[in-house]
């Protein structure tokens, strides 16, 4: 299962149809990043670059030149190199770029200074995302200056730099059938990994052991990389929104929040579940958890084509604020609490974000100053939460340190939405039942 060559070709064609007359687009790949002496971080391709050609190597540059007689898609990439390939691995080389990635023309990256100015020369406009990478910006300027230096010999430098990202990101926001299949797979693998973490969890384990469980079960099914650094927060650690230390012991009587998802063929899943370390919610935990679940249900009820992006958020704010007042965690009237945003003491993030090649995927949330209207093919997360700081002296002690988030991934369909991550239980009874099975199995195993 993957994105086929034809789909990459269609994407490039659509982008080129959108480009203005007599223009050129230049998109660099990602680079390897050093982690420590002689070791690198795992390489992750730049999402825009990947979206346009699927070429998996670093140190490459994609160039689109609509109407170019000798081919519109030019790729610069690392040359074949027997020694480097023995040490670092296979390279497609320019010939492979043409054969396997449908490049019309391909050149060694080391020749880019000689060749690219000639491709730019005579084009009036350059589509390039300036400001992302200082070193590449400088090279771009040096190529333009190379052309400027030849003006007296009749060369025409481009007069305009244009933003490519806006249109490209809008394309990425609408997922194709093939993309949705990959996202379903990422979601399914991640959901199953969450179930395994729930099953194995018991007091005395460490947060990193749940993380390891998630990574192991994801990788075993092809979700080889996490889509982001996992958050595994026991007890009050769940109140730190981006807690990634994951080193503490999980205590009897606490909740644990796991926010983790794998990448499958570069597409992300993003799931959060919160459950009791010992398998049973106490009354306060149950009250907060049930409220977050109710907020999520209210948000789902606002997701359909034609509804706008902020409706699910507004619905979740209303339910959470109402519930917090009922529980005595907020005082006063609903309207006033919403107006003054006092709920933000407990619910300080938004309901979700677009999901795709990036976990916080690209795409505008407002169009012409108005919230974006949901349309089929968009994929988003729905992730309300309540976090009661352990230091919050304005609330009774029994509530302090409880942090709950529930996060699912949904695709907008013609007639509503489809949840991609429903394989992980989230009803209180389902979670307790699953964790009880686990305990029974554990007890039986210890008798053998
Ligand atoms: N995992 C990051 C997020 O939920 O947005
Ligand atoms: Mn998320
Ligand atoms: Mn998340």
PDB file of N, CA, C and O in Angstrom, residues 141-177:
ATOM      1  N   UNK A 141      19.810  32.951  -3.697  1.00  0.00           N
ATOM      2  CA  UNK A 141      20.248  34.300  -4.079  1.00  0.00           C
ATOM      3  C   UNK A 141      21.493  34.241  -4.956  1.00  0.00           C
ATOM      4  O   UNK A 141      21.639  35.013  -5.905  1.00  0.00           O
ATOM      5  N   UNK A 142      22.363  33.285  -4.653  1.00  0.00           N
ATOM      6  CA  UNK A 142      23.588  33.218  -5.462  1.00  0.00           C
ATOM      7  C   UNK A 142      23.239  32.774  -6.897  1.00  0.00           C
ATOM      8  O   UNK A 142      23.837  33.260  -7.851  1.00  0.00           O
ATOM      9  N   UNK A 143      22.228  31.908  -7.059  1.00  0.00           N
ATOM     10  CA  UNK A 143      21.833  31.501  -8.426  1.00  0.00           C
ATOM     11  C   UNK A 143      21.219  32.686  -9.173  1.00  0.00           C
ATOM     12  O   UNK A 143      21.473  32.890 -10.343  1.00  0.00           O
ATOM     13  N   UNK A 144      20.427  33.451  -8.436  1.00  0.00           N
ATOM     14  CA  UNK A 144      19.803  34.621  -9.076  1.00  0.00           C
ATOM     15  C   UNK A 144      20.899  35.628  -9.470  1.00  0.00           C
ATOM     16  O   UNK A 144      20.889  36.188 -10.571  1.00  0.00           O
ATOM     17  N   UNK A 145      21.871  35.792  -8.557  1.00  0.00           N
ATOM     18  CA  UNK A 145      22.959  36.740  -8.863  1.00  0.00           C
ATOM     19  C   UNK A 145      23.808  36.272 -10.042  1.00  0.00           C
ATOM     20  O   UNK A 145      24.321  37.084 -10.811  1.00  0.00           O
ATOM     21  N   UNK A 146      23.955  34.970 -10.169  1.00  0.00           N
ATOM     22  CA  UNK A 146      24.687  34.440 -11.328  1.00  0.00           C
ATOM     23  C   UNK A 146      24.009  34.912 -12.613  1.00  0.00           C
ATOM     24  O   UNK A 146      24.678  35.287 -13.582  1.00  0.00           O
ATOM     25  N   UNK A 147      22.668  34.893 -12.599  1.00  0.00           N
ATOM     26  CA  UNK A 147      21.938  35.344 -13.802  1.00  0.00           C
ATOM     27  C   UNK A 147      22.079  36.859 -13.954  1.00  0.00           C
ATOM     28  O   UNK A 147      22.320  37.359 -15.052  1.00  0.00           O
ATOM     29  N   UNK A 148      21.959  37.584 -12.824  1.00  0.00           N
ATOM     30  CA  UNK A 148      22.065  39.054 -12.892  1.00  0.00           C
ATOM     31  C   UNK A 148      23.419  39.478 -13.481  1.00  0.00           C
ATOM     32  O   UNK A 148      23.518  40.453 -14.212  1.00  0.00           O
ATOM     33  N   UNK A 149      24.477  38.702 -13.102  1.00  0.00           N
ATOM     34  CA  UNK A 149      25.820  39.038 -13.596  1.00  0.00           C
ATOM     35  C   UNK A 149      25.898  38.941 -15.114  1.00  0.00           C
ATOM     36  O   UNK A 149      26.842  39.447 -15.726  1.00  0.00           O
ATOM     37  N   UNK A 150      24.931  38.233 -15.708  1.00  0.00           N
ATOM     38  CA  UNK A 150      25.006  38.024 -17.169  1.00  0.00           C
ATOM     39  C   UNK A 150      24.000  38.883 -17.922  1.00  0.00           C
ATOM     40  O   UNK A 150      23.722  38.626 -19.090  1.00  0.00           O
ATOM     41  N   UNK A 151      23.434  39.864 -17.224  1.00  0.00           N
ATOM     42  CA  UNK A 151      22.405  40.694 -17.869  1.00  0.00           C
ATOM     43  C   UNK A 151      22.948  41.354 -19.141  1.00  0.00           C
ATOM     44  O   UNK A 151      22.265  41.422 -20.161  1.00  0.00           O
ATOM     45  N   UNK A 152      24.221  41.800 -19.051  1.00  0.00           N
ATOM     46  CA  UNK A 152      24.771  42.503 -20.221  1.00  0.00           C
ATOM     47  C   UNK A 152      24.999  41.571 -21.411  1.00  0.00           C
ATOM     48  O   UNK A 152      25.133  41.995 -22.534  1.00  0.00           O
ATOM     49  N   UNK A 153      25.002  40.241 -21.115  1.00  0.00           N
ATOM     50  CA  UNK A 153      25.083  39.294 -22.236  1.00  0.00           C
ATOM     51  C   UNK A 153      23.687  38.852 -22.664  1.00  0.00           C
ATOM     52  O   UNK A 153      23.532  37.859 -23.368  1.00  0.00           O
ATOM     53  N   UNK A 154      22.659  39.540 -22.143  1.00  0.00           N
ATOM     54  CA  UNK A 154      21.291  39.266 -22.615  1.00  0.00           C
ATOM     55  C   UNK A 154      20.471  38.369 -21.699  1.00  0.00           C
ATOM     56  O   UNK A 154      19.354  37.986 -22.056  1.00  0.00           O
ATOM     57  N   UNK A 155      21.035  37.985 -20.503  1.00  0.00           N
ATOM     58  CA  UNK A 155      20.258  37.119 -19.602  1.00  0.00           C
ATOM     59  C   UNK A 155      19.128  37.909 -18.930  1.00  0.00           C
ATOM     60  O   UNK A 155      19.292  39.100 -18.655  1.00  0.00           O
ATOM     61  N   UNK A 156      17.996  37.214 -18.686  1.00  0.00           N
ATOM     62  CA  UNK A 156      16.869  37.883 -18.000  1.00  0.00           C
ATOM     63  C   UNK A 156      16.649  37.241 -16.641  1.00  0.00           C
ATOM     64  O   UNK A 156      16.191  36.100 -16.564  1.00  0.00           O
ATOM     65  N   UNK A 157      16.971  37.947 -15.562  1.00  0.00           N
ATOM     66  CA  UNK A 157      16.710  37.372 -14.231  1.00  0.00           C
ATOM     67  C   UNK A 157      15.221  37.475 -13.897  1.00  0.00           C
ATOM     68  O   UNK A 157      14.538  38.343 -14.431  1.00  0.00           O
ATOM     69  N   UNK A 158      14.736  36.587 -13.023  1.00  0.00           N
ATOM     70  CA  UNK A 158      13.321  36.673 -12.652  1.00  0.00           C
ATOM     71  C   UNK A 158      13.047  37.953 -11.867  1.00  0.00           C
ATOM     72  O   UNK A 158      13.932  38.447 -11.161  1.00  0.00           O
ATOM     73  N   UNK A 159      11.830  38.456 -11.982  1.00  0.00           N
ATOM     74  CA  UNK A 159      11.515  39.706 -11.304  1.00  0.00           C
ATOM     75  C   UNK A 159      10.699  39.504 -10.050  1.00  0.00           C
ATOM     76  O   UNK A 159      10.473  40.444  -9.292  1.00  0.00           O
ATOM     77  N   UNK A 160      10.263  38.263  -9.779  1.00  0.00           N
ATOM     78  CA  UNK A 160       9.290  38.084  -8.691  1.00  0.00           C
ATOM     79  C   UNK A 160       9.481  36.734  -7.996  1.00  0.00           C
ATOM     80  O   UNK A 160       9.683  35.721  -8.664  1.00  0.00           O
ATOM     81  N   UNK A 161       9.417  36.778  -6.680  1.00  0.00           N
ATOM     82  CA  UNK A 161       9.370  35.523  -5.907  1.00  0.00           C
ATOM     83  C   UNK A 161       7.955  35.326  -5.404  1.00  0.00           C
ATOM     84  O   UNK A 161       7.348  36.242  -4.865  1.00  0.00           O
ATOM     85  N   UNK A 162       7.423  34.138  -5.559  1.00  0.00           N
ATOM     86  CA  UNK A 162       6.046  33.886  -5.140  1.00  0.00           C
ATOM     87  C   UNK A 162       5.998  32.743  -4.133  1.00  0.00           C
ATOM     88  O   UNK A 162       6.875  31.876  -4.114  1.00  0.00           O
ATOM     89  N   UNK A 163       4.943  32.746  -3.338  1.00  0.00           N
ATOM     90  CA  UNK A 163       4.766  31.722  -2.310  1.00  0.00           C
ATOM     91  C   UNK A 163       4.101  30.486  -2.914  1.00  0.00           C
ATOM     92  O   UNK A 163       3.027  30.577  -3.500  1.00  0.00           O
ATOM     93  N   UNK A 164       4.787  29.371  -2.763  1.00  0.00           N
ATOM     94  CA  UNK A 164       4.248  28.124  -3.299  1.00  0.00           C
ATOM     95  C   UNK A 164       3.355  27.447  -2.268  1.00  0.00           C
ATOM     96  O   UNK A 164       2.412  26.735  -2.592  1.00  0.00           O
ATOM     97  N   UNK A 165       3.689  27.693  -1.001  1.00  0.00           N
ATOM     98  CA  UNK A 165       3.081  26.902   0.071  1.00  0.00           C
ATOM     99  C   UNK A 165       1.574  27.030   0.132  1.00  0.00           C
ATOM    100  O   UNK A 165       0.882  26.066   0.436  1.00  0.00           O
ATOM    101  N   UNK A 166       1.064  28.211  -0.163  1.00  0.00           N
ATOM    102  CA  UNK A 166      -0.351  28.413   0.078  1.00  0.00           C
ATOM    103  C   UNK A 166      -1.202  27.445  -0.743  1.00  0.00           C
ATOM    104  O   UNK A 166      -2.042  26.714  -0.207  1.00  0.00           O
ATOM    105  N   UNK A 167      -0.931  27.379  -2.018  1.00  0.00           N
ATOM    106  CA  UNK A 167      -1.716  26.485  -2.882  1.00  0.00           C
ATOM    107  C   UNK A 167      -1.388  25.019  -2.584  1.00  0.00           C
ATOM    108  O   UNK A 167      -2.269  24.169  -2.486  1.00  0.00           O
ATOM    109  N   UNK A 168      -0.105  24.751  -2.410  1.00  0.00           N
ATOM    110  CA  UNK A 168       0.335  23.379  -2.123  1.00  0.00           C
ATOM    111  C   UNK A 168      -0.304  22.862  -0.827  1.00  0.00           C
ATOM    112  O   UNK A 168      -0.759  21.724  -0.738  1.00  0.00           O
ATOM    113  N   UNK A 169      -0.365  23.719   0.165  1.00  0.00           N
ATOM    114  CA  UNK A 169      -0.933  23.314   1.452  1.00  0.00           C
ATOM    115  C   UNK A 169      -2.434  23.083   1.344  1.00  0.00           C
ATOM    116  O   UNK A 169      -2.991  22.211   2.011  1.00  0.00           O
ATOM    117  N   UNK A 170      -3.059  23.832   0.485  1.00  0.00           N
ATOM    118  CA  UNK A 170      -4.477  23.605   0.267  1.00  0.00           C
ATOM    119  C   UNK A 170      -4.696  22.253  -0.425  1.00  0.00           C
ATOM    120  O   UNK A 170      -5.629  21.521  -0.103  1.00  0.00           O
ATOM    121  N   UNK A 171      -3.811  21.916  -1.336  1.00  0.00           N
ATOM    122  CA  UNK A 171      -3.897  20.585  -1.965  1.00  0.00           C
ATOM    123  C   UNK A 171      -3.725  19.495  -0.908  1.00  0.00           C
ATOM    124  O   UNK A 171      -4.458  18.515  -0.886  1.00  0.00           O
ATOM    125  N   UNK A 172      -2.734  19.698  -0.035  1.00  0.00           N
ATOM    126  CA  UNK A 172      -2.457  18.681   0.995  1.00  0.00           C
ATOM    127  C   UNK A 172      -3.606  18.531   1.987  1.00  0.00           C
ATOM    128  O   UNK A 172      -3.769  17.473   2.602  1.00  0.00           O
ATOM    129  N   UNK A 173      -4.377  19.581   2.173  1.00  0.00           N
ATOM    130  CA  UNK A 173      -5.489  19.528   3.137  1.00  0.00           C
ATOM    131  C   UNK A 173      -6.560  18.516   2.708  1.00  0.00           C
ATOM    132  O   UNK A 173      -7.184  17.870   3.544  1.00  0.00           O
ATOM    133  N   UNK A 174      -6.745  18.373   1.403  1.00  0.00           N
ATOM    134  CA  UNK A 174      -7.772  17.436   0.902  1.00  0.00           C
ATOM    135  C   UNK A 174      -7.108  16.118   0.553  1.00  0.00           C
ATOM    136  O   UNK A 174      -6.331  16.037  -0.386  1.00  0.00           O
ATOM    137  N   UNK A 175      -7.433  15.096   1.324  1.00  0.00           N
ATOM    138  CA  UNK A 175      -6.753  13.819   1.137  1.00  0.00           C
ATOM    139  C   UNK A 175      -7.430  12.994   0.045  1.00  0.00           C
ATOM    140  O   UNK A 175      -8.667  12.926  -0.022  1.00  0.00           O
ATOM    141  N   UNK A 176      -6.607  12.327  -0.769  1.00  0.00           N
ATOM    142  CA  UNK A 176      -7.126  11.434  -1.803  1.00  0.00           C
ATOM    143  C   UNK A 176      -7.527  10.113  -1.161  1.00  0.00           C
ATOM    144  O   UNK A 176      -7.201   9.845   0.004  1.00  0.00           O
ATOM    145  N   UNK A 177      -8.165   9.248  -1.945  1.00  0.00           N
ATOM    146  CA  UNK A 177      -8.554   7.928  -1.435  1.00  0.00           C
ATOM    147  C   UNK A 177      -7.312   7.163  -0.966  1.00  0.00           C
ATOM    148  O   UNK A 177      -7.332   6.506   0.083  1.00  0.00           O
TER     149      UNK A 177
END
